[in-house]
Coordinates of C-alpha atoms in Angstrom, one line a residue:
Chain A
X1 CA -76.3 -11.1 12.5
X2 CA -79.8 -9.6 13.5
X3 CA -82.8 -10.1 11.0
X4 CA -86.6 -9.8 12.0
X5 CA -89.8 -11.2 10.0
X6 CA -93.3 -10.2 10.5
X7 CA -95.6 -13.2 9.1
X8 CA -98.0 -11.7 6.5
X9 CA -97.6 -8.8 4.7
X10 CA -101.9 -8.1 5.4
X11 CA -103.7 -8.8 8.1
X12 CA -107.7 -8.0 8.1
X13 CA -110.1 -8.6 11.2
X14 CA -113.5 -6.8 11.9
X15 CA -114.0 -4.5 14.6
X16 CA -114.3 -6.0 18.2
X17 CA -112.0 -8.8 17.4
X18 CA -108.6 -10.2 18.6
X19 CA -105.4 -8.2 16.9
X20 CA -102.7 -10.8 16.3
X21 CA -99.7 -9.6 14.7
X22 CA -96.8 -12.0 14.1
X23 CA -93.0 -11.2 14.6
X24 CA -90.0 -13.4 15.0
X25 CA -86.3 -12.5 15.2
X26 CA -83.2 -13.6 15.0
X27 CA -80.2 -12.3 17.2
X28 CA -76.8 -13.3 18.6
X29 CA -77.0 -11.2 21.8
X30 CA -79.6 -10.8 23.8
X31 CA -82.0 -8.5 21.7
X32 CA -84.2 -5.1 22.4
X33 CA -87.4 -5.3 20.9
X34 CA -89.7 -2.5 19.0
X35 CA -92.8 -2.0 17.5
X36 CA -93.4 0.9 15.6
X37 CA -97.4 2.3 14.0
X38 CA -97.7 4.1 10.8
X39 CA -100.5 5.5 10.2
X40 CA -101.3 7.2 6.4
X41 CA -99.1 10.0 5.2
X42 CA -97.2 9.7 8.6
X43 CA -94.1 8.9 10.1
X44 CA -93.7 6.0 12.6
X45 CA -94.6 6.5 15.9
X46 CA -93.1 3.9 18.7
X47 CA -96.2 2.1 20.7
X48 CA -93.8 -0.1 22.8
X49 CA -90.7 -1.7 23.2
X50 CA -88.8 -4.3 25.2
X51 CA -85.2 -3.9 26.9
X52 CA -85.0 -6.0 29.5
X53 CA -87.5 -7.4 32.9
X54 CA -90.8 -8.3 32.1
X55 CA -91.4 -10.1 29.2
X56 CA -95.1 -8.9 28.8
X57 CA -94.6 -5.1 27.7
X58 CA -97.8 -2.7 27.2
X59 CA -97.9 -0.1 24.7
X60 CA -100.2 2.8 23.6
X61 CA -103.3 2.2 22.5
X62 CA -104.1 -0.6 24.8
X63 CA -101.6 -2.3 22.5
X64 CA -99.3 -5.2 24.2
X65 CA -96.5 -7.9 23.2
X66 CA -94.6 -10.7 24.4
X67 CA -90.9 -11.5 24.4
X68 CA -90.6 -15.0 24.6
X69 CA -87.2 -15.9 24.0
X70 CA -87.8 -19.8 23.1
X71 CA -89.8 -19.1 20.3
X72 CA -87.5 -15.9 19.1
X73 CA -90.8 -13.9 18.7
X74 CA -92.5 -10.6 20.0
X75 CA -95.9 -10.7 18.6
X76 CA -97.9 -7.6 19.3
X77 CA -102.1 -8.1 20.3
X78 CA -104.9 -6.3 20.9
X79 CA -108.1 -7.4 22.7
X80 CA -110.3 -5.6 20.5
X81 CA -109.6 -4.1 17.4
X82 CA -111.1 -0.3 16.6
X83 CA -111.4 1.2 13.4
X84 CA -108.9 3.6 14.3
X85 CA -106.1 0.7 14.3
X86 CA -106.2 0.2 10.8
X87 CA -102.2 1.0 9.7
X88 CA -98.8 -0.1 9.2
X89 CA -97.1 -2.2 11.8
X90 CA -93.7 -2.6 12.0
X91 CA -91.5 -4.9 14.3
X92 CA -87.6 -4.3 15.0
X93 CA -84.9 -5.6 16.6
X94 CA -81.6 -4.1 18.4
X95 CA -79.2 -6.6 19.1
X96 CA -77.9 -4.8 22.0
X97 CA -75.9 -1.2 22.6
X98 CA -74.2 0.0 19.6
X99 CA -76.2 -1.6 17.0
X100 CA -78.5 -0.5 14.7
X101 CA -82.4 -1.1 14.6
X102 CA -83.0 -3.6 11.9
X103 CA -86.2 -3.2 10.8
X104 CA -89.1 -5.7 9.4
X105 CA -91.1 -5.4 6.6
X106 CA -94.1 -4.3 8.1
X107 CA -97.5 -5.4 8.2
X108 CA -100.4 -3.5 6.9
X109 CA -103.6 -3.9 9.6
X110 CA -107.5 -3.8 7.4
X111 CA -110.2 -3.2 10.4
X112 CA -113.5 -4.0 8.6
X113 CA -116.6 -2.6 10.4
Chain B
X1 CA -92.8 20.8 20.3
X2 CA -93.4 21.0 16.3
X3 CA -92.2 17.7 16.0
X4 CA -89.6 16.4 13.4
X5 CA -90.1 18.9 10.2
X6 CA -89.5 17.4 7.0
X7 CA -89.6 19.4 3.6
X8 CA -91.3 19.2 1.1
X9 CA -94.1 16.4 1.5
X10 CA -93.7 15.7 -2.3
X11 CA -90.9 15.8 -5.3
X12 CA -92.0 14.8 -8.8
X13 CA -88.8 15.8 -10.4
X14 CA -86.7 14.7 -14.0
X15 CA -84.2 12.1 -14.2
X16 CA -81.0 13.6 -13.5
X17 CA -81.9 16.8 -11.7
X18 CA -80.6 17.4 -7.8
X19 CA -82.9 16.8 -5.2
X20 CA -82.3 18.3 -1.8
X21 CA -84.4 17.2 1.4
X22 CA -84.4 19.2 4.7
X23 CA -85.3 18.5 8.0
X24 CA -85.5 19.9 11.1
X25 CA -85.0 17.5 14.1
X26 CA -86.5 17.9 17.5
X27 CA -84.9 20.9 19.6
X28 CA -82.7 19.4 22.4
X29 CA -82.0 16.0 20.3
X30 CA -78.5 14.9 19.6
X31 CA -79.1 12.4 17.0
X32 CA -80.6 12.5 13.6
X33 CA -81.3 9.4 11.1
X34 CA -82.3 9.6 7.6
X35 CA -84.1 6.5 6.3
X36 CA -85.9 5.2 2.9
X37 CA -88.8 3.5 2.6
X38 CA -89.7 1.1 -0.7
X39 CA -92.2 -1.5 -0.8
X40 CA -89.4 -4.0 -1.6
X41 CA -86.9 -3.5 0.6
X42 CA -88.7 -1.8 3.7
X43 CA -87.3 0.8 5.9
X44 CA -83.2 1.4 5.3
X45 CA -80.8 3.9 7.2
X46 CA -78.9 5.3 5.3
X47 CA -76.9 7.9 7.6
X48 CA -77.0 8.5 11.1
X49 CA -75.5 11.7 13.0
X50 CA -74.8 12.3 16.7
X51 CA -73.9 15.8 17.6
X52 CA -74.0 17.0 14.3
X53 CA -71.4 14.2 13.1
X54 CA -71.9 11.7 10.6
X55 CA -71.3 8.5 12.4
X56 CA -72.3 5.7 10.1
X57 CA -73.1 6.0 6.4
X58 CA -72.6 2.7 5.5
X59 CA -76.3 2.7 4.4
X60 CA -76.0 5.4 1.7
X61 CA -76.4 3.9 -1.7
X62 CA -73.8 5.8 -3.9
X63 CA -72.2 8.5 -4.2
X64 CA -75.0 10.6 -5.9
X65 CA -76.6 10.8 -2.3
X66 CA -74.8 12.9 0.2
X67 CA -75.9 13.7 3.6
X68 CA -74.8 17.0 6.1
X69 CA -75.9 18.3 9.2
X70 CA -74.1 22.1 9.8
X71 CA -75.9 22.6 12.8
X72 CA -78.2 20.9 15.6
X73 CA -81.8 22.1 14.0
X74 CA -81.1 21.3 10.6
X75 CA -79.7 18.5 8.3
X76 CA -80.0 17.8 4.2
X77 CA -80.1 14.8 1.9
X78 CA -78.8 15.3 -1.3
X79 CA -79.6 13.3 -4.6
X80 CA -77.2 14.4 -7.5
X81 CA -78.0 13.1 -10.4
X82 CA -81.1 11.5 -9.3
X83 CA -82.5 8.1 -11.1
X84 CA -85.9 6.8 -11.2
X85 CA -85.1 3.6 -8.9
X86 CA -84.3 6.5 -5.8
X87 CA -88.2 7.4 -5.9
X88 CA -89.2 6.5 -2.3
X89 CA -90.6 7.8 0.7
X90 CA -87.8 9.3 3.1
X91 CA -87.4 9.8 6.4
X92 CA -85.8 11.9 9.0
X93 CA -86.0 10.8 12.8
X94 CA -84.4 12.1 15.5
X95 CA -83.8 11.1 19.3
X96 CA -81.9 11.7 22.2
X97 CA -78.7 9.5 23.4
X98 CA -77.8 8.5 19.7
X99 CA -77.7 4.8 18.5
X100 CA -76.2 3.4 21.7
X101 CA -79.4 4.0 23.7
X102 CA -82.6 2.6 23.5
X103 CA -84.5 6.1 23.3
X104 CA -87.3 6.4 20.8
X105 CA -87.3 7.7 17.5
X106 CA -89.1 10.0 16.4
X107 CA -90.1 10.3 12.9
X108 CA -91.0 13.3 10.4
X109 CA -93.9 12.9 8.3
X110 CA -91.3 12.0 5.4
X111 CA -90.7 13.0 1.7
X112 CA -92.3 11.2 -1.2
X113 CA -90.1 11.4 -3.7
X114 CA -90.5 10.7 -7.6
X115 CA -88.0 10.5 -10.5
X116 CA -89.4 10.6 -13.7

């Protein structure tokens, strides 16, 4: 069975600072990897995902994550944050063809100025 | 491209009245989801469709909700009776290659619904 949890529900930094946002999964097969932005009154939009090769994927946005398969985790950073970041972050997993996305909980990103 | 279309934005209807929710997928995509969003249980599929066909509806709730897709640009969700625990925020998403790819979704601005 696939499951996925993103560690904290809300995360707040100021402008200018590291993003950190946490995911971890859990998958019997060898796992694809997504994380989705929502931003208010929107749908999702993907901003990067990981299949397979390189574990450091970069997304949109100057947005990047790491696969790294001891810890189970694909936790999504940004250098710097920008007011314009400030949404709903959601991690998911695909435990290979055929299988649906499971989806976490999401996590709600506060840029303060 | 218009993006996925989703009708309407909002529904404030009675307890017990049909609800009907349209979308309109991405021209040239083959596969259409429809998902609900609460606060406590996140983002659920509830019926996915490749070429038109329902393929997996395992996620639908009940009866009361029902699902079709007549032809590639166009697919409802239907709520009969509604209840006030199916208020929610829905989604439509569509893609290309269906379920068994890794292609992106992409997601319609989504329905808030609420049952009084």
């Amino acid at each position: 069975a696939q499951s996925v949890t993103q560690l904290g529900s809300h995360v707040s930094v100021s402008e200018g600072a590291l993003v950190l946002l946490r995911c971890n999964y859990s998958s019997s097969v060898p796992p694809y990897l997504f994380w989705y932005v929502q931003y208010p009154n929107q749908g999702l939009q993907l901003l990067l995902k990981y299949t397979t090769g390189a574990t450091l994927v970069k997304g949109i946005n100057g947005f990047e994550a790491e696969f790294k398969k001891s810890e189970t985790s694909f936790h999504l950073t940004k250098p710097s944050a920008h007011m314009s970041d400030a949404a709903e972050y959601f991690c998911a997993v695909k435990g290979g063809n055929n299988r649906k996305l499971i989806w976490g909980l999401g996590t709600s990103l506060a840029v303060n100025p | 491209d218009a993006g996925v279309i989703q009708s309407p934005r909002h529904e404030v209807t009675e307890m017990g009245q049909e609800v009907t929710l349209r979308c309109k997928p991405i021209s040239g995509h083959n596969s259409l989801f429809w998902y609900r969003q609460t606060m406590m249980r996140g983002l659920e599929l509830l019926i996915y469709f490749n070429n038109n066909v329902p393929i997996d509806d395992s996620g639908m709730p009940e009866d009361r909700f029902s699902a079709k897709m007549p032809n590639a640009s166009f697919s409802t969700l239907k709520i009969q009776p509604s209840e006030p625990r199916d208020s929610a925020v829905y989604f439509c998403a569509s893609s290309f290659g269906g379920i068994a790819t890794n292609e992106k979704l992409f997601f319609g601005s989504g329905t808030q619904l609420s049952v009084l």
